[in-house]
Amino acid sequence: MSKAVLTPEQQEFQEYARRWLAENAPPPPPERLPITAIEVMTVGQRDYLQAWQRKCYDAGLVGADYPTEYGGGGHEGFQRIANMELGRAKVPFLINIVGLNMAAPTILVHGTEAQKEKFIPGCLSGDEIWCQGFSEPGAGSDMANQQTSAVPDGDDWIVNGHKVWTSLGHFAKWMILITRTSKDHKYDGLTYFLCPIEGHDGVTVRPLVKITGEAGFNEVFFEDARVPDAYRLDDVGKGWTVAMTTLTYERGAAESAGSGGGESVHPTQRLIELARDTWRDGECAADDPVTRDAIMQRAIVAEGMRQNGRRARVEALCDHPMRLPLQQKLTSSEFVQDNARVGVDIAGAKSTLYKLDERAPSKGYWPLAYMNSYGHTIAAGTNEIQRNILGERVLGLPKSK
């Protein structure tokens, strides 16, 4: 974002954010951090990242555009600047990814005043970690096929069922939860709750170990778990509509006012550094024309994505309001996967050396990135589902059967 498009107040905020981050970068973590928040596994990693998010929030770099009555900064157009500066400073990512990018914006749209005041500040500060209860073992990619039930009982609901692939569930205090409250209507039979998780009676969280050896995912069992009606988000039977709001933010089709942070390295810079450090038969990989072409292809795609991001923010340049935003999840997830594949190709046989091996190139980043990359094309609905959405809602193609 150039200074030419910033207001004087935004320019002042940008200078403040840049200065604050230079003066307050956290010390090295006590143990190695994962690539993203969804792989945070240990208490040491959690405590370090939670303290960092709290510090950024206190400095006004998280939730900058949220109303002050809900714990935000009350500004307009500041959060994007904060996100950019957090990335530029190469500081650790913010841990409460579900709270920031899904729970808080959904509560802001659909919540009561009491719900906004109670839940949004904890999302922004990171004091209360959130997880997402959308995926179920038997639902596949059809989110409307939810079977976890919620039955009214006085002022409460009794929840029974099984959720899976619950990132950060082992540290979460709250879950955004989709339940079935009627079997008579597939879409209108869903209801959305803000469900207590940590230490809550009837809720059991079990970690799932991934192919990477990390256990950021979980499965969550509900056995007669009691959830107050006061924690129901929007009306009974409106769960599908509320969930669409969540997915709009999760898939990147709407800008989250509370996101930000994370190490920012140009997407192809790691590949260039790897190629410069990799030698085969006495030749540097950076001098190999095939390798150079592969990296250049990735750079072209990265620049295309960057320009599409800029274009999406200019209404006059968009022929359909959802075309470019909806492409974001599809293109970015495949870009991550293709980048990792090129990295593994460049590293060659050494790409089999994992993160604990001192001989591993880039400290084992590439095999970890490669294995993790497949989660990106599945998360938030598979890319096949995303293609259907683009085809039907943007291109107007006949609905799939």
JSON list of C-alpha atoms in Angstrom, two decimals, residues 165-268:
[
{"chain": "A", "resi": 165, "resn": "TRP", "atom": "CA", "xyz": [-10.32, -31.76, 11.91]},
{"chain": "A", "resi": 166, "resn": "THR", "atom": "CA", "xyz": [-10.76, -29.21, 14.67]},
{"chain": "A", "resi": 167, "resn": "SER", "atom": "CA", "xyz": [-7.67, -27.01, 14.49]},
{"chain": "A", "resi": 168, "resn": "LEU", "atom": "CA", "xyz": [-6.56, -25.65, 17.88]},
{"chain": "A", "resi": 169, "resn": "GLY", "atom": "CA", "xyz": [-9.38, -27.54, 19.61]},
{"chain": "A", "resi": 170, "resn": "HIS", "atom": "CA", "xyz": [-6.91, -28.76, 22.26]},
{"chain": "A", "resi": 171, "resn": "PHE", "atom": "CA", "xyz": [-6.31, -25.13, 23.35]},
{"chain": "A", "resi": 172, "resn": "ALA", "atom": "CA", "xyz": [-9.70, -23.63, 22.54]},
{"chain": "A", "resi": 173, "resn": "LYS", "atom": "CA", "xyz": [-12.01, -22.12, 25.11]},
{"chain": "A", "resi": 174, "resn": "TRP", "atom": "CA", "xyz": [-14.83, -21.64, 22.59]},
{"chain": "A", "resi": 175, "resn": "MET", "atom": "CA", "xyz": [-16.07, -23.24, 19.37]},
{"chain": "A", "resi": 176, "resn": "ILE", "atom": "CA", "xyz": [-18.19, -21.86, 16.55]},
{"chain": "A", "resi": 177, "resn": "LEU", "atom": "CA", "xyz": [-20.55, -24.81, 16.21]},
{"chain": "A", "resi": 178, "resn": "ILE", "atom": "CA", "xyz": [-23.04, -25.89, 13.55]},
{"chain": "A", "resi": 179, "resn": "THR", "atom": "CA", "xyz": [-25.77, -28.26, 14.75]},
{"chain": "A", "resi": 180, "resn": "ARG", "atom": "CA", "xyz": [-28.88, -29.89, 13.37]},
{"chain": "A", "resi": 181, "resn": "THR", "atom": "CA", "xyz": [-32.02, -28.73, 15.15]},
{"chain": "A", "resi": 182, "resn": "SER", "atom": "CA", "xyz": [-34.50, -30.17, 12.65]},
{"chain": "A", "resi": 183, "resn": "LYS", "atom": "CA", "xyz": [-34.41, -33.21, 10.39]},
{"chain": "A", "resi": 184, "resn": "ASP", "atom": "CA", "xyz": [-37.29, -31.93, 8.28]},
{"chain": "A", "resi": 185, "resn": "HIS", "atom": "CA", "xyz": [-35.26, -29.30, 6.45]},
{"chain": "A", "resi": 186, "resn": "LYS", "atom": "CA", "xyz": [-31.69, -29.81, 5.21]},
{"chain": "A", "resi": 187, "resn": "TYR", "atom": "CA", "xyz": [-30.62, -26.16, 5.16]},
{"chain": "A", "resi": 188, "resn": "ASP", "atom": "CA", "xyz": [-33.24, -24.56, 7.41]},
{"chain": "A", "resi": 189, "resn": "GLY", "atom": "CA", "xyz": [-32.71, -27.29, 10.00]},
{"chain": "A", "resi": 190, "resn": "LEU", "atom": "CA", "xyz": [-29.30, -25.96, 11.07]},
{"chain": "A", "resi": 191, "resn": "THR", "atom": "CA", "xyz": [-28.57, -23.69, 14.02]},
{"chain": "A", "resi": 192, "resn": "TYR", "atom": "CA", "xyz": [-25.31, -21.97, 14.95]},
{"chain": "A", "resi": 193, "resn": "PHE", "atom": "CA", "xyz": [-23.91, -21.78, 18.51]},
{"chain": "A", "resi": 194, "resn": "LEU", "atom": "CA", "xyz": [-20.99, -20.21, 20.35]},
{"chain": "A", "resi": 195, "resn": "CYS", "atom": "CA", "xyz": [-20.14, -23.28, 22.37]},
{"chain": "A", "resi": 196, "resn": "PRO", "atom": "CA", "xyz": [-17.90, -23.50, 25.47]},
{"chain": "A", "resi": 197, "resn": "ILE", "atom": "CA", "xyz": [-15.22, -26.17, 25.03]},
{"chain": "A", "resi": 198, "resn": "GLU", "atom": "CA", "xyz": [-12.47, -25.91, 27.62]},
{"chain": "A", "resi": 199, "resn": "GLY", "atom": "CA", "xyz": [-13.42, -27.98, 30.67]},
{"chain": "A", "resi": 200, "resn": "HIS", "atom": "CA", "xyz": [-17.07, -28.08, 29.62]},
{"chain": "A", "resi": 201, "resn": "ASP", "atom": "CA", "xyz": [-19.11, -31.06, 30.80]},
{"chain": "A", "resi": 202, "resn": "GLY", "atom": "CA", "xyz": [-19.97, -33.43, 27.96]},
{"chain": "A", "resi": 203, "resn": "VAL", "atom": "CA", "xyz": [-17.19, -32.20, 25.65]},
{"chain": "A", "resi": 204, "resn": "THR", "atom": "CA", "xyz": [-14.14, -34.38, 24.97]},
{"chain": "A", "resi": 205, "resn": "VAL", "atom": "CA", "xyz": [-11.23, -33.24, 22.77]},
{"chain": "A", "resi": 206, "resn": "ARG", "atom": "CA", "xyz": [-8.82, -35.85, 21.34]},
{"chain": "A", "resi": 207, "resn": "PRO", "atom": "CA", "xyz": [-5.75, -34.80, 19.33]},
{"chain": "A", "resi": 208, "resn": "LEU", "atom": "CA", "xyz": [-5.17, -36.29, 15.87]},
{"chain": "A", "resi": 209, "resn": "VAL", "atom": "CA", "xyz": [-1.57, -36.79, 14.78]},
{"chain": "A", "resi": 210, "resn": "LYS", "atom": "CA", "xyz": [-1.00, -35.76, 11.17]},
{"chain": "A", "resi": 211, "resn": "ILE", "atom": "CA", "xyz": [1.48, -37.09, 8.63]},
{"chain": "A", "resi": 212, "resn": "THR", "atom": "CA", "xyz": [3.83, -34.28, 9.72]},
{"chain": "A", "resi": 213, "resn": "GLY", "atom": "CA", "xyz": [3.95, -35.70, 13.24]},
{"chain": "A", "resi": 214, "resn": "GLU", "atom": "CA", "xyz": [2.18, -32.62, 14.58]},
{"chain": "A", "resi": 215, "resn": "ALA", "atom": "CA", "xyz": [-1.10, -32.73, 16.44]},
{"chain": "A", "resi": 216, "resn": "GLY", "atom": "CA", "xyz": [-2.75, -29.36, 15.84]},
{"chain": "A", "resi": 217, "resn": "PHE", "atom": "CA", "xyz": [-5.91, -31.14, 14.63]},
{"chain": "A", "resi": 218, "resn": "ASN", "atom": "CA", "xyz": [-8.43, -32.78, 16.92]},
{"chain": "A", "resi": 219, "resn": "GLU", "atom": "CA", "xyz": [-11.72, -34.61, 17.02]},
{"chain": "A", "resi": 220, "resn": "VAL", "atom": "CA", "xyz": [-14.36, -33.36, 19.44]},
{"chain": "A", "resi": 221, "resn": "PHE", "atom": "CA", "xyz": [-17.14, -35.47, 20.98]},
{"chain": "A", "resi": 222, "resn": "PHE", "atom": "CA", "xyz": [-20.34, -34.01, 22.43]},
{"chain": "A", "resi": 223, "resn": "GLU", "atom": "CA", "xyz": [-22.22, -36.22, 24.86]},
{"chain": "A", "resi": 224, "resn": "ASP", "atom": "CA", "xyz": [-25.27, -34.46, 26.33]},
{"chain": "A", "resi": 225, "resn": "ALA", "atom": "CA", "xyz": [-23.30, -31.22, 26.43]},
{"chain": "A", "resi": 226, "resn": "ARG", "atom": "CA", "xyz": [-25.48, -28.39, 27.70]},
{"chain": "A", "resi": 227, "resn": "VAL", "atom": "CA", "xyz": [-25.25, -25.06, 25.81]},
{"chain": "A", "resi": 228, "resn": "PRO", "atom": "CA", "xyz": [-27.25, -22.02, 27.00]},
{"chain": "A", "resi": 229, "resn": "ASP", "atom": "CA", "xyz": [-29.70, -20.55, 24.51]},
{"chain": "A", "resi": 230, "resn": "ALA", "atom": "CA", "xyz": [-27.97, -17.21, 25.17]},
{"chain": "A", "resi": 231, "resn": "TYR", "atom": "CA", "xyz": [-25.03, -18.62, 23.18]},
{"chain": "A", "resi": 232, "resn": "ARG", "atom": "CA", "xyz": [-27.16, -19.31, 20.08]},
{"chain": "A", "resi": 233, "resn": "LEU", "atom": "CA", "xyz": [-26.01, -17.05, 17.22]},
{"chain": "A", "resi": 234, "resn": "ASP", "atom": "CA", "xyz": [-28.95, -15.66, 15.22]},
{"chain": "A", "resi": 235, "resn": "ASP", "atom": "CA", "xyz": [-32.30, -17.44, 14.94]},
{"chain": "A", "resi": 236, "resn": "VAL", "atom": "CA", "xyz": [-33.06, -21.14, 15.20]},
{"chain": "A", "resi": 237, "resn": "GLY", "atom": "CA", "xyz": [-32.81, -22.58, 11.69]},
{"chain": "A", "resi": 238, "resn": "LYS", "atom": "CA", "xyz": [-30.55, -19.77, 10.42]},
{"chain": "A", "resi": 239, "resn": "GLY", "atom": "CA", "xyz": [-27.34, -21.75, 10.89]},
{"chain": "A", "resi": 240, "resn": "TRP", "atom": "CA", "xyz": [-26.72, -22.17, 7.18]},
{"chain": "A", "resi": 241, "resn": "THR", "atom": "CA", "xyz": [-26.91, -18.43, 6.58]},
{"chain": "A", "resi": 242, "resn": "VAL", "atom": "CA", "xyz": [-24.61, -17.70, 9.52]},
{"chain": "A", "resi": 243, "resn": "ALA", "atom": "CA", "xyz": [-22.16, -20.39, 8.38]},
{"chain": "A", "resi": 244, "resn": "MET", "atom": "CA", "xyz": [-22.01, -18.78, 4.93]},
{"chain": "A", "resi": 245, "resn": "THR", "atom": "CA", "xyz": [-20.85, -15.58, 6.61]},
{"chain": "A", "resi": 246, "resn": "THR", "atom": "CA", "xyz": [-18.11, -17.53, 8.40]},
{"chain": "A", "resi": 247, "resn": "LEU", "atom": "CA", "xyz": [-17.03, -19.26, 5.19]},
{"chain": "A", "resi": 248, "resn": "THR", "atom": "CA", "xyz": [-16.97, -15.98, 3.31]},
{"chain": "A", "resi": 249, "resn": "TYR", "atom": "CA", "xyz": [-14.29, -14.77, 5.71]},
{"chain": "A", "resi": 250, "resn": "GLU", "atom": "CA", "xyz": [-12.53, -18.13, 5.98]},
{"chain": "A", "resi": 251, "resn": "ARG", "atom": "CA", "xyz": [-12.22, -18.46, 2.21]},
{"chain": "A", "resi": 252, "resn": "GLY", "atom": "CA", "xyz": [-10.90, -14.94, 1.87]},
{"chain": "A", "resi": 253, "resn": "ALA", "atom": "CA", "xyz": [-13.92, -13.50, 0.08]},
{"chain": "A", "resi": 254, "resn": "ALA", "atom": "CA", "xyz": [-14.20, -10.79, 2.72]},
{"chain": "A", "resi": 255, "resn": "GLU", "atom": "CA", "xyz": [-11.43, -9.00, 4.50]},
{"chain": "A", "resi": 256, "resn": "SER", "atom": "CA", "xyz": [-11.23, -9.80, 8.18]},
{"chain": "A", "resi": 257, "resn": "ALA", "atom": "CA", "xyz": [-10.81, -6.73, 10.31]},
{"chain": "A", "resi": 258, "resn": "GLY", "atom": "CA", "xyz": [-8.94, -8.64, 12.95]},
{"chain": "A", "resi": 259, "resn": "SER", "atom": "CA", "xyz": [-6.41, -10.67, 11.04]},
{"chain": "A", "resi": 260, "resn": "GLY", "atom": "CA", "xyz": [-2.74, -10.02, 10.72]},
{"chain": "A", "resi": 261, "resn": "GLY", "atom": "CA", "xyz": [0.72, -11.12, 11.58]},
{"chain": "A", "resi": 262, "resn": "GLY", "atom": "CA", "xyz": [3.04, -13.80, 10.47]},
{"chain": "A", "resi": 263, "resn": "GLU", "atom": "CA", "xyz": [6.38, -14.02, 8.84]},
{"chain": "A", "resi": 264, "resn": "SER", "atom": "CA", "xyz": [6.30, -12.38, 5.44]},
{"chain": "A", "resi": 265, "resn": "VAL", "atom": "CA", "xyz": [8.73, -13.73, 2.89]},
{"chain": "A", "resi": 266, "resn": "HIS", "atom": "CA", "xyz": [8.10, -13.19, -0.79]},
{"chain": "A", "resi": 267, "resn": "PRO", "atom": "CA", "xyz": [6.57, -16.45, -2.02]},
{"chain": "A", "resi": 268, "resn": "THR", "atom": "CA", "xyz": [9.43, -17.25, -4.34]}
]
